[in-house]
Coordinates of C-alpha atoms in Angstrom, one line a residue:
Chain D
X20 CA 14.4 11.4 -36.3
X21 CA 15.8 8.7 -38.0
X22 CA 19.8 9.4 -37.2
X23 CA 18.2 9.1 -34.4
X24 CA 16.1 6.0 -34.5
X25 CA 19.5 4.3 -35.9
X26 CA 21.8 5.5 -33.7
X27 CA 19.7 4.3 -30.5
X28 CA 20.1 1.0 -30.5
X29 CA 23.6 0.8 -31.4
X30 CA 24.4 3.3 -29.1
X31 CA 22.5 0.9 -26.2
X32 CA 24.4 -1.6 -26.4
X33 CA 27.6 -0.8 -24.3
X34 CA 24.8 0.5 -21.6
X35 CA 24.0 -3.3 -22.0
X36 CA 27.2 -4.5 -21.5
X37 CA 27.7 -2.0 -18.5
X38 CA 24.7 -3.4 -16.2
X39 CA 25.4 -6.3 -13.4
X40 CA 25.9 -9.3 -15.2
X41 CA 24.7 -11.9 -12.6
X42 CA 28.2 -14.1 -12.1
X43 CA 27.5 -17.8 -12.2
X44 CA 26.3 -19.0 -8.8
X45 CA 27.1 -21.7 -7.1
X46 CA 24.4 -24.2 -7.7
X47 CA 23.4 -24.4 -4.3
X48 CA 20.5 -26.3 -2.3
X49 CA 17.3 -24.5 -0.8
X50 CA 16.6 -23.8 2.9
X51 CA 15.3 -26.0 4.3
X52 CA 13.2 -23.5 6.1
X53 CA 12.6 -21.4 2.7
X54 CA 11.6 -25.1 1.6
X55 CA 8.4 -25.6 4.3
X56 CA 7.4 -22.1 3.3
X57 CA 8.0 -22.6 -0.6
X58 CA 5.2 -25.8 0.5
X59 CA 2.7 -24.0 3.3
X60 CA 2.0 -21.2 0.4
X61 CA 1.5 -23.6 -2.1
X62 CA -0.6 -26.0 -0.6
X63 CA -2.6 -23.0 0.4
X64 CA -2.5 -21.8 -2.8
X65 CA -4.4 -25.2 -3.8
X66 CA -6.8 -24.9 -1.3
X67 CA -8.0 -21.3 -2.7
X68 CA -7.3 -23.2 -6.9
X69 CA -9.2 -26.2 -5.6
X70 CA -11.0 -26.2 -2.6
X71 CA -12.5 -29.4 -3.9
X72 CA -9.6 -31.6 -4.7
X73 CA -8.9 -31.0 -0.3
X74 CA -11.6 -30.5 1.1
X75 CA -14.4 -32.9 -1.0
X76 CA -17.1 -31.5 1.8
X77 CA -19.0 -29.1 1.8
X78 CA -18.3 -26.0 4.3
X79 CA -21.7 -25.4 4.7
X80 CA -23.4 -28.8 5.4
X81 CA -24.8 -28.8 8.7
X82 CA -24.9 -32.0 11.1
X83 CA -26.4 -31.9 14.2
X84 CA -24.9 -34.9 15.3
X85 CA -21.4 -33.5 15.0
X86 CA -21.4 -30.5 16.7
X87 CA -18.3 -29.2 18.0
X88 CA -16.5 -32.6 18.5
X89 CA -12.3 -32.3 18.2
X90 CA -10.2 -32.2 16.4
X91 CA -9.5 -35.4 15.4
X92 CA -9.4 -38.5 12.9
X93 CA -13.1 -37.8 10.9
X94 CA -12.5 -33.7 11.4
X95 CA -8.2 -33.3 11.8
X96 CA -9.3 -29.7 13.0
X97 CA -12.4 -30.8 15.0
X98 CA -16.4 -29.2 13.7
X99 CA -17.9 -25.6 14.6
X100 CA -21.4 -25.3 16.4
X101 CA -23.3 -26.3 14.4
X102 CA -21.2 -29.4 13.3
X103 CA -19.9 -27.8 10.6
X104 CA -16.2 -29.9 9.8
X105 CA -13.9 -27.1 10.4
X106 CA -11.2 -28.0 8.5
X107 CA -13.4 -28.4 5.1
X108 CA -14.2 -24.2 6.4
X109 CA -10.8 -22.9 6.9
X110 CA -9.7 -24.8 2.8
X111 CA -12.9 -23.4 1.3
X112 CA -12.8 -19.9 2.5
X113 CA -8.5 -19.8 1.0
X114 CA -10.4 -18.8 -1.7
X115 CA -11.6 -14.9 -0.6
X116 CA -9.0 -14.6 2.6
X117 CA -6.6 -15.0 -0.5
X118 CA -7.7 -13.3 -3.1
X119 CA -8.8 -10.3 -1.1
X120 CA -5.1 -10.2 -0.1
X121 CA -4.1 -10.5 -3.8
X122 CA -5.8 -7.7 -4.6
X123 CA -4.9 -5.3 -1.6
X124 CA -1.6 -6.9 -2.5
X125 CA -1.9 -5.9 -6.8
X126 CA -3.7 -2.5 -5.6
X127 CA -0.3 -1.3 -3.5
X128 CA 2.5 -2.6 -5.3
X129 CA 1.0 -1.7 -9.1
X130 CA -1.1 2.3 -7.9
X131 CA 2.2 2.7 -5.3
X132 CA 4.8 1.8 -8.2
X133 CA 3.5 4.1 -10.5
X134 CA 3.6 7.3 -8.6
X135 CA 7.3 6.5 -7.2
X136 CA 8.0 6.0 -11.1
X137 CA 6.6 9.0 -11.7
X138 CA 7.1 11.4 -8.6
X139 CA 11.1 10.1 -8.8
X140 CA 11.0 10.1 -12.5
X141 CA 9.8 13.3 -13.0
X142 CA 11.2 15.3 -10.0
X143 CA 11.2 18.6 -8.6
X144 CA 8.2 20.3 -7.9
X145 CA 5.9 17.6 -8.6
X146 CA 8.3 14.7 -6.4
X147 CA 7.7 17.1 -3.3
X148 CA 4.7 17.7 -3.2
X149 CA 3.9 14.0 -3.8
X150 CA 6.7 12.6 -0.7
X151 CA 5.3 15.1 1.9
X152 CA 1.7 13.2 1.1
X153 CA 3.4 10.4 1.6
X154 CA 5.2 11.2 4.1
X155 CA 1.2 11.7 5.9
X156 CA 0.0 8.7 4.7
X157 CA 3.3 6.9 6.7
X158 CA 2.2 8.9 9.3
X159 CA -1.4 7.3 10.1
X160 CA -1.1 4.2 10.8
X161 CA -1.9 1.4 8.5
X162 CA -5.7 -0.5 10.6
X163 CA -6.7 2.8 11.1
X164 CA -6.3 4.3 6.9
X165 CA -8.0 1.4 5.8
X166 CA -10.3 1.3 8.5
X167 CA -11.1 5.3 7.1
X168 CA -11.2 4.0 3.6
X169 CA -13.5 0.9 5.2
X170 CA -16.1 3.4 6.8
X171 CA -16.3 5.4 3.6
X172 CA -16.7 2.4 1.0
X173 CA -18.0 0.4 3.7
X174 CA -18.1 -3.3 3.5
X175 CA -17.6 -6.8 2.4
X176 CA -14.5 -8.8 1.1
X177 CA -13.2 -6.9 -2.1
X178 CA -14.0 -3.2 -0.5
X179 CA -11.9 -4.2 3.0
X180 CA -9.4 -5.6 0.5
X181 CA -10.0 -2.1 -1.4
X182 CA -8.7 -0.5 1.6
X183 CA -5.9 -2.5 2.6
X184 CA -4.4 -2.0 -1.3
X185 CA -5.2 1.5 -0.5
X186 CA -3.3 2.6 2.8
X187 CA -0.4 -0.1 0.9
X188 CA -0.2 3.2 -1.7
X189 CA 2.2 4.9 0.8
X190 CA 4.9 2.1 1.3
X191 CA 5.7 1.1 -2.6
X192 CA 6.0 4.4 -3.9
X193 CA 8.1 5.7 -1.2
X194 CA 10.3 2.2 -1.9
X195 CA 9.9 2.5 -5.8
X196 CA 11.1 6.2 -5.7
X197 CA 13.8 6.0 -3.8
X198 CA 15.8 3.3 -6.1
X199 CA 14.2 5.4 -9.0
X200 CA 16.3 8.4 -8.5
X201 CA 19.3 6.0 -7.1
X202 CA 19.4 4.4 -11.1
X203 CA 17.8 7.3 -12.4
X204 CA 21.8 8.9 -11.4
X205 CA 23.3 5.8 -12.2
X206 CA 26.1 6.1 -15.4
X207 CA 23.8 3.7 -17.8
X208 CA 21.0 5.9 -17.8
X209 CA 22.9 9.2 -18.4
X210 CA 24.6 6.7 -21.1
X211 CA 21.0 6.0 -22.3
X212 CA 19.6 9.8 -22.4
X213 CA 22.6 11.9 -24.1
X214 CA 22.3 8.7 -27.1
X215 CA 18.4 10.0 -27.3
X216 CA 16.4 7.3 -25.9
X217 CA 13.0 8.8 -25.8
X218 CA 12.1 9.1 -22.1
X219 CA 9.5 6.5 -21.6
X220 CA 12.0 3.8 -23.2
X221 CA 14.6 4.8 -21.0
X222 CA 12.4 4.7 -18.0
X223 CA 10.7 0.8 -19.4
X224 CA 14.2 -0.8 -20.7
X225 CA 17.0 0.3 -17.8
X226 CA 14.8 2.1 -14.5
X227 CA 12.1 -0.4 -14.0
X228 CA 14.3 -3.5 -14.1
X229 CA 16.4 -2.4 -12.0
X230 CA 14.5 -0.7 -9.7
X231 CA 12.6 -4.3 -9.6
X232 CA 14.2 -6.5 -7.1
X233 CA 13.2 -4.2 -3.7
X234 CA 10.0 -3.6 -4.3
X235 CA 9.6 -8.1 -4.8
X236 CA 10.8 -8.2 -1.4
X237 CA 8.3 -5.6 -0.3
X238 CA 5.4 -7.5 -1.5
X239 CA 6.3 -10.8 -0.4
X240 CA 6.7 -9.7 3.1
X241 CA 3.2 -7.3 2.5
X242 CA 1.3 -10.4 1.3
X243 CA 2.1 -11.7 4.7
X244 CA 1.1 -8.5 6.3
X245 CA -2.0 -7.9 4.0
X246 CA -3.2 -12.0 5.0
X247 CA -2.7 -9.6 9.0
X248 CA -4.2 -6.6 8.1
X249 CA -7.4 -8.4 5.8
X250 CA -8.4 -10.6 8.6
X251 CA -8.7 -8.4 11.4
X252 CA -10.3 -6.5 9.1
X253 CA -13.2 -10.0 9.0
X254 CA -12.4 -9.9 11.9
X255 CA -13.8 -7.1 13.6
X256 CA -16.6 -7.6 11.6
X257 CA -16.2 -5.3 8.1
X258 CA -15.6 -7.8 6.3
X259 CA -18.5 -10.8 4.5
X260 CA -21.3 -11.2 5.8
X261 CA -22.0 -14.7 8.4
X262 CA -22.0 -17.7 6.0
X263 CA -18.1 -17.1 4.4
X264 CA -15.9 -19.2 5.6
X265 CA -13.4 -15.8 5.4
X266 CA -10.4 -16.7 8.0
X267 CA -11.1 -13.4 9.9
X268 CA -14.3 -14.0 10.5
X269 CA -13.7 -17.5 11.5
X270 CA -11.5 -17.1 14.3
X271 CA -15.0 -14.4 15.2
X272 CA -17.0 -17.0 15.1
X273 CA -14.7 -19.2 17.5
X274 CA -15.4 -16.4 20.6
X275 CA -18.3 -17.3 21.7
X276 CA -17.1 -21.4 22.6
X277 CA -14.0 -19.9 23.8
X278 CA -14.1 -21.6 27.1
X279 CA -15.6 -24.9 25.5
X280 CA -13.9 -25.7 22.4
X281 CA -10.4 -24.5 21.7
X282 CA -10.5 -25.5 18.3
X283 CA -12.6 -23.1 16.8
X284 CA -10.8 -20.0 17.0
X285 CA -6.8 -21.7 17.6
X286 CA -7.3 -24.2 14.4
X287 CA -7.9 -21.1 11.4
X288 CA -5.0 -18.4 13.5
X289 CA -2.9 -21.1 13.0
X290 CA -3.6 -21.5 9.9
X291 CA -2.8 -17.3 9.7
X292 CA 0.2 -18.3 11.0
X293 CA 1.6 -20.3 8.8
X294 CA 1.2 -18.2 6.3
X295 CA 2.6 -15.5 7.2
X296 CA 5.2 -16.5 8.4
X297 CA 6.1 -18.4 5.1
X298 CA 5.2 -15.2 3.2
X299 CA 8.0 -13.8 6.0
X300 CA 10.5 -15.8 4.6
X301 CA 9.4 -16.4 1.0
X302 CA 10.9 -12.5 0.9
X303 CA 13.9 -12.5 3.5
X304 CA 14.8 -15.3 1.3
X305 CA 14.5 -12.0 -2.5
X306 CA 15.9 -9.8 -0.1
X307 CA 19.6 -12.0 0.6
X308 CA 19.1 -13.5 -3.6
X309 CA 19.2 -8.9 -4.8
X310 CA 21.9 -8.7 -2.9
X311 CA 23.8 -11.6 -3.1
X312 CA 22.9 -11.0 -6.9
Chain U
X11 CA 19.9 28.9 11.8
X12 CA 19.0 29.3 15.2
X13 CA 17.1 27.8 17.4
X14 CA 14.6 29.5 17.2
X15 CA 14.3 28.5 14.2
X16 CA 14.5 25.2 14.2
X17 CA 11.9 25.8 16.9
X18 CA 9.4 27.3 14.7
X19 CA 10.0 24.8 11.6
X20 CA 9.7 21.9 13.2
X21 CA 6.3 23.2 14.9
X22 CA 5.8 24.5 11.3
X23 CA 5.7 20.7 10.1
X24 CA 4.1 19.2 13.2
X25 CA 1.0 22.0 12.5
X26 CA 1.0 20.7 8.2
X27 CA 1.1 17.0 9.5
X28 CA -1.5 17.4 11.3
X29 CA -3.7 19.0 9.3
X30 CA -2.3 16.8 6.4
X31 CA -4.3 14.1 8.2
X32 CA -7.3 16.4 8.6
X33 CA -7.5 17.4 5.0
X34 CA -6.9 13.4 3.8
X35 CA -9.4 11.8 5.9
X36 CA -11.8 14.1 4.7
X37 CA -11.0 13.5 1.3
X38 CA -11.7 10.1 1.4
X39 CA -14.6 10.4 4.3
X40 CA -17.2 13.3 2.8
X41 CA -15.7 12.9 -0.6
X42 CA -16.0 8.8 -2.0
X43 CA -18.6 7.4 -3.1
X44 CA -20.8 6.6 0.0
X45 CA -23.6 8.6 1.3
X46 CA -23.2 9.5 4.9
X47 CA -27.4 10.8 5.1
X48 CA -28.8 7.6 3.7
X49 CA -26.2 5.2 6.1
X50 CA -27.4 7.2 8.9
X51 CA -31.2 6.7 8.0
X52 CA -30.3 3.4 7.0
X53 CA -29.4 2.0 10.4
X54 CA -30.9 -0.9 10.6
X55 CA -29.8 -2.4 7.5
X56 CA -33.5 -2.5 5.7
X57 CA -35.7 -0.4 4.7
X58 CA -35.4 1.6 1.3
X59 CA -37.6 3.6 1.8
X60 CA -36.4 7.0 3.0
X61 CA -38.3 9.9 3.7
X62 CA -37.2 12.9 1.1
X63 CA -37.8 15.1 2.9
X64 CA -35.8 14.0 6.7
X65 CA -33.2 12.7 4.2
X66 CA -32.9 16.8 3.3
X67 CA -32.9 18.1 6.7
X68 CA -30.3 16.0 7.6
X69 CA -28.8 17.0 4.9
X70 CA -28.6 20.4 5.9
X71 CA -28.2 19.7 9.6
X72 CA -24.5 18.8 8.6
X73 CA -23.9 21.0 6.5
X74 CA -23.6 18.2 3.1
X75 CA -25.7 20.0 1.2
X76 CA -23.2 22.9 -0.1
X77 CA -20.4 22.9 -2.1
X78 CA -17.6 20.5 -1.8
X79 CA -15.6 23.5 -0.5
X80 CA -17.5 24.4 1.8
X81 CA -17.9 22.1 4.3
X82 CA -14.5 21.4 3.6
X83 CA -13.5 24.7 5.2
X84 CA -16.0 24.6 7.8
X85 CA -14.8 21.5 8.9
X86 CA -11.2 22.7 9.0
X87 CA -12.3 26.3 10.5
X88 CA -14.3 24.6 13.1
X89 CA -11.7 22.4 13.6
X90 CA -8.9 25.2 14.4
X91 CA -11.0 26.3 17.4
X92 CA -11.5 22.3 18.7
X93 CA -14.2 21.3 17.4
X94 CA -15.2 17.6 14.9
X95 CA -18.3 17.8 14.9
X96 CA -20.5 15.4 16.4
X97 CA -20.3 11.8 16.8
X98 CA -23.8 10.2 14.2
X99 CA -24.4 7.7 16.8
X100 CA -25.7 9.7 19.6
X101 CA -24.6 13.5 18.9
X102 CA -22.4 14.1 21.4
X103 CA -19.2 16.2 20.0
X104 CA -16.5 13.7 18.8
X105 CA -13.5 15.9 20.6
X106 CA -15.5 15.4 23.9
X107 CA -16.1 11.8 23.4
X108 CA -12.4 10.8 22.3
X109 CA -11.7 12.4 25.2
X110 CA -13.5 10.5 27.8
X111 CA -12.2 7.1 26.3
X112 CA -8.6 8.4 26.3
X113 CA -7.5 7.9 29.7
X114 CA -8.6 3.7 29.5
X115 CA -6.4 3.4 25.8
X116 CA -3.6 5.5 27.4
X117 CA -2.9 3.5 30.7
X118 CA -3.6 0.3 28.1
X119 CA -1.3 1.5 25.8
X120 CA 1.4 2.2 28.3
X121 CA 1.1 -0.3 29.8
X122 CA 1.6 -2.7 26.7
X123 CA 4.7 0.2 25.6
X124 CA 6.0 -0.6 29.4
X125 CA 6.1 -5.0 28.5
X126 CA 7.6 -4.3 25.1
X127 CA 10.5 -2.2 25.4
X128 CA 11.9 -4.5 28.9
X129 CA 10.3 -7.7 26.7
X130 CA 12.3 -6.6 23.7
X131 CA 15.6 -4.7 26.1
X132 CA 15.9 -8.1 27.6
X133 CA 16.3 -10.7 24.7
X134 CA 17.8 -8.3 22.7
X135 CA 20.8 -8.5 25.2
X136 CA 20.8 -12.1 25.5
X137 CA 21.2 -12.8 22.4
X138 CA 24.1 -9.9 22.1
X139 CA 25.9 -10.9 24.5
X140 CA 25.0 -14.7 24.6
X141 CA 28.1 -17.3 23.7
X142 CA 26.5 -19.8 22.2
X143 CA 24.9 -19.2 18.4
X144 CA 22.1 -21.9 19.6
X145 CA 20.8 -19.3 22.1
X146 CA 21.0 -17.2 19.7
X147 CA 19.3 -18.2 16.4
X148 CA 16.4 -19.1 19.5
X149 CA 16.0 -15.8 20.4
X150 CA 16.4 -14.4 17.6
X151 CA 13.9 -16.7 15.1
X152 CA 11.6 -14.9 18.5
X153 CA 10.8 -11.4 17.2
X154 CA 9.3 -13.1 13.2
X155 CA 6.8 -15.2 14.9
X156 CA 5.7 -12.8 17.5
X157 CA 5.0 -10.0 14.0
X158 CA 3.4 -13.5 12.1
X159 CA 1.0 -14.0 14.9
X160 CA -2.6 -12.5 14.3
X161 CA -3.3 -10.1 17.8
X162 CA -6.9 -10.5 18.0
X163 CA -5.9 -14.2 17.6
X164 CA -3.3 -14.4 20.7
X165 CA -5.8 -12.4 22.8
X166 CA -8.3 -15.1 22.2
X167 CA -5.8 -17.1 23.0
X168 CA -4.7 -15.8 26.1
X169 CA -8.6 -15.2 26.8
X170 CA -8.9 -19.1 26.7
X171 CA -6.8 -20.6 28.8
X172 CA -5.7 -18.0 31.5
X173 CA -9.2 -16.7 31.8
X174 CA -11.5 -19.8 31.1
X175 CA -9.0 -22.8 31.7
X176 CA -6.9 -21.4 35.4
X177 CA -9.0 -18.3 35.8
X178 CA -6.2 -16.0 36.9
X179 CA -8.1 -12.7 35.2
X180 CA -11.0 -10.9 34.1
X181 CA -12.3 -11.9 30.7
X182 CA -14.0 -8.8 29.8
X183 CA -13.8 -5.2 31.8
X184 CA -11.4 -2.6 32.6
X185 CA -11.8 -2.2 37.0
X186 CA -8.2 -3.2 38.4
X187 CA -4.7 -4.1 37.4
X188 CA -6.5 -8.1 37.0
X189 CA -8.0 -6.8 34.3
X190 CA -4.9 -4.8 32.5
X191 CA -2.5 -7.8 32.1
X192 CA -3.4 -9.7 29.6
X193 CA -5.0 -6.7 26.8
X194 CA -1.5 -5.5 27.8
X195 CA 0.2 -8.1 26.9
X196 CA -1.3 -8.9 23.7
X197 CA -0.8 -5.2 22.2
X198 CA 3.0 -5.4 23.6
X199 CA 3.4 -8.9 21.6
X200 CA 4.1 -7.0 18.2
X201 CA 5.5 -4.0 19.7
X202 CA 7.9 -6.1 21.1
X203 CA 8.6 -8.3 18.3
X204 CA 9.9 -5.2 15.9
X205 CA 11.5 -3.1 19.2
X206 CA 14.3 -6.4 19.7
X207 CA 15.1 -7.0 15.6
X208 CA 15.9 -3.3 15.8
X209 CA 17.8 -4.0 19.0
X210 CA 19.7 -6.7 18.7
X211 CA 20.3 -5.4 15.3
X212 CA 22.2 -1.4 16.7
X213 CA 23.7 -2.9 20.1
X214 CA 25.4 -5.9 17.8
X215 CA 26.4 -3.3 15.1
X216 CA 27.4 -0.8 18.8
X217 CA 29.5 -3.9 20.2
X218 CA 31.8 -4.1 16.8
X219 CA 32.9 -0.2 17.5
X220 CA 35.8 1.0 18.6
X221 CA 34.9 2.3 21.8
X222 CA 33.5 -0.6 22.7
X223 CA 37.5 -2.3 22.2
X224 CA 39.0 0.7 24.6
X225 CA 36.2 0.2 27.1
X226 CA 37.1 -3.8 27.5
X227 CA 40.9 -2.7 27.2
X228 CA 40.4 -1.3 30.2
X229 CA 38.7 -3.8 31.6
X230 CA 35.8 -3.0 32.7
X231 CA 33.2 -5.9 32.5
X232 CA 31.4 -7.5 30.2
X233 CA 28.5 -6.4 31.3
X234 CA 29.1 -2.3 32.9
X235 CA 30.9 -2.3 29.0
X236 CA 26.8 -3.2 27.3
X237 CA 25.0 -1.4 30.4
X238 CA 26.6 1.7 30.3
X239 CA 28.0 2.1 26.8
X240 CA 26.4 -0.2 24.4
X241 CA 22.7 0.3 24.9
X242 CA 22.5 4.3 25.5
X243 CA 24.7 4.1 21.5
X244 CA 22.5 1.1 20.6
X245 CA 18.9 2.3 21.7
X246 CA 19.4 6.2 19.7
X247 CA 17.7 4.3 16.3
X248 CA 14.4 2.5 18.7
X249 CA 13.9 6.7 19.5
X250 CA 13.6 7.5 16.1
X251 CA 11.1 4.6 15.3
X252 CA 8.7 5.7 18.4
X253 CA 6.2 7.6 17.1
X254 CA 5.7 5.5 14.8
X255 CA 5.6 2.6 17.0
X256 CA 3.2 3.9 19.3
X257 CA 0.8 4.9 16.3
X258 CA 0.6 1.2 15.2
X259 CA 0.0 0.8 19.4
X260 CA -3.4 2.5 19.3
X261 CA -4.1 0.7 15.9
X262 CA -3.3 -2.2 17.9
X263 CA -5.6 -1.2 20.2
X264 CA -9.0 -2.0 18.1
X265 CA -8.7 -4.9 18.1
X266 CA -7.0 -5.0 21.8
X267 CA -10.4 -3.8 23.0
X268 CA -12.5 -5.3 21.0
X269 CA -11.9 -8.5 21.6
X270 CA -11.7 -7.7 25.4
X271 CA -14.0 -5.6 25.7
X272 CA -13.0 -3.0 27.2
X273 CA -13.7 0.5 26.8
X274 CA -11.4 3.1 25.0
X275 CA -10.7 4.7 22.1
X276 CA -10.1 1.4 20.0
X277 CA -13.6 0.3 20.7
X278 CA -14.6 3.4 19.7
X279 CA -13.4 3.8 16.5
X280 CA -14.5 -0.4 16.3
X281 CA -18.0 0.5 16.7
X282 CA -17.9 4.0 14.9
X283 CA -16.6 2.0 11.9
X284 CA -19.5 0.0 12.3
X285 CA -21.8 2.3 12.3
X286 CA -20.0 5.0 9.6
X287 CA -19.6 7.1 11.8
X288 CA -17.7 9.2 9.6
X289 CA -17.1 12.9 11.7
X290 CA -15.8 9.8 14.8
X291 CA -13.5 7.9 12.5
X292 CA -12.0 11.2 10.7
X293 CA -12.1 12.5 15.1
X294 CA -9.5 9.1 15.8
X295 CA -7.2 9.1 12.7
X296 CA -6.2 13.4 13.6
X297 CA -5.7 12.1 17.0
X298 CA -3.6 10.2 16.1
X299 CA -2.1 12.5 13.7
X300 CA -1.3 14.6 16.5
X301 CA -0.1 12.0 18.5
X302 CA 2.1 10.9 15.8
X303 CA 3.5 14.9 15.8
X304 CA 3.9 15.2 19.2
X305 CA 5.8 11.3 19.8
X306 CA 8.4 12.9 17.9
X307 CA 8.8 16.0 19.1
X308 CA 9.4 14.5 22.2
X309 CA 11.4 12.5 20.8
X310 CA 13.3 15.4 19.6
X311 CA 13.6 17.2 22.6
X312 CA 14.7 13.2 24.3
X313 CA 18.2 12.6 21.7
X314 CA 20.3 15.3 23.2
X315 CA 19.9 13.8 26.0
X316 CA 20.7 10.3 25.6
X317 CA 23.2 11.2 23.1
X318 CA 24.5 14.3 24.1
X319 CA 27.0 15.2 20.8
X320 CA 23.0 15.2 19.0
X321 CA 22.5 19.0 21.3
X322 CA 24.8 20.8 18.5
X323 CA 23.4 19.8 15.8
X324 CA 20.1 22.3 16.3
X325 CA 22.2 25.1 16.2
X326 CA 24.7 24.1 13.0
X327 CA 21.6 22.9 10.6

């Protein structure tokens, strides 16, 4: 026992040496598109964390005199049928919409990674069964699966986030599992095993760090689709109850004023598009980063 | 393996996927900690004082008082005979409710797919064939934008401009082709975004194949090479995705039909979830699984037509 424990660190040294060392990359400037994406994400994150800094007014404050004002100097995004400032509502809604999105991605990431990691690492029959189940979940369109889960759980922002997260588990599991199988067959994992490193040490020291890259890419991509899914579900009426300025419900609220007040739906929608585009751009940059390593 | 063996294996796999979808939704809908009976009796949202006797009677009627495994087997047996239970909203059989609404959604989805195929072929071809880098860049930046637009928002914006501002198309309803235009375009955009990306990539790599060079060396014009040789080869990767694309179109119909107040499976689903009508929701999920496997089987039949080399594969597997 003690022999093994003493041997293990010594034996892993050459393994560390063979692991790909990132070459010194030329210092290069970030692409302007990526900078813009990061600015958008940072701004929206700021809205979520400190809404009152960006929009000091009360999002539910009704000003009868200011009903349905078009976007202008006083109200950048205009006002709604009750005279509430839409920009303020979008800023304050960021916390709800983004935390739901983050929770969804986190659930997909953590649960999916655990399932994929176990499945790929254990292998054999277990792997077969889990992957068939993942195949089936991937065959059901994500939005329908999320709607089925919402049916069972009930309504509200938290439940919508849970549903979107659960329906993203299969994609993460599939990706991680493929990566784990690839890494597991590599020479340095074999070397670690031969030299007597315990399996969970191999898992977190070698397998996990090496399969993390593609997962982060998928997580960033999933961030974009989770924003869309969460806002779609709250648009359909399964999200937070009315006064909450959730982005999907803001867009939905404007439906009755399509003919007269275009800004009620258009403005929050543009914000959603900007966030999704930014998340996708980030995902692409991470992907390229991972490939050039 | 013989062709019959191959066909049997494929059919078995298809049946497995549908069964697994049924079982998964059963697990999600019937086992998660929510009580469908209380939901049904509590439809108005108010009134925590549900009559226990009524609840027990309903529970017995739907079989919720029996052990889970008995419930599951009963439902599975019924499902095999084409009975997915009755809608909790109006007591109509789930299967006939869905089948009645299906044609409207099928027409919408087919129109949307047709638009998506035409638009994405044109965009991808133009991006591959153009000599201008700037134009290619502009064309290829369209799909990511299309994929980032929430389709419910796009539908509302189209309504705003083309129904209310310009008055070209009706805002709601199912009558005539005019009412089909805006929903079909809304539904087509995300599909076209995905298709264009896949097509542009595979057309681009097909153009670098040696046989394309041969065809060009023979003196064929670029347009002929593109239409006769490249498109036929480059379209194959999109065939593998067709089941997923059609499935997503079905899911997209939920949003689109809600925005445009159209009758169809999508809006049926939206209201079924709203009133937690469990049998109906399960029926829609099973339908999507059936669509998935049928489309996949159909795609397998189409492969050999598009690419004769594939026809030999089943016999050798």
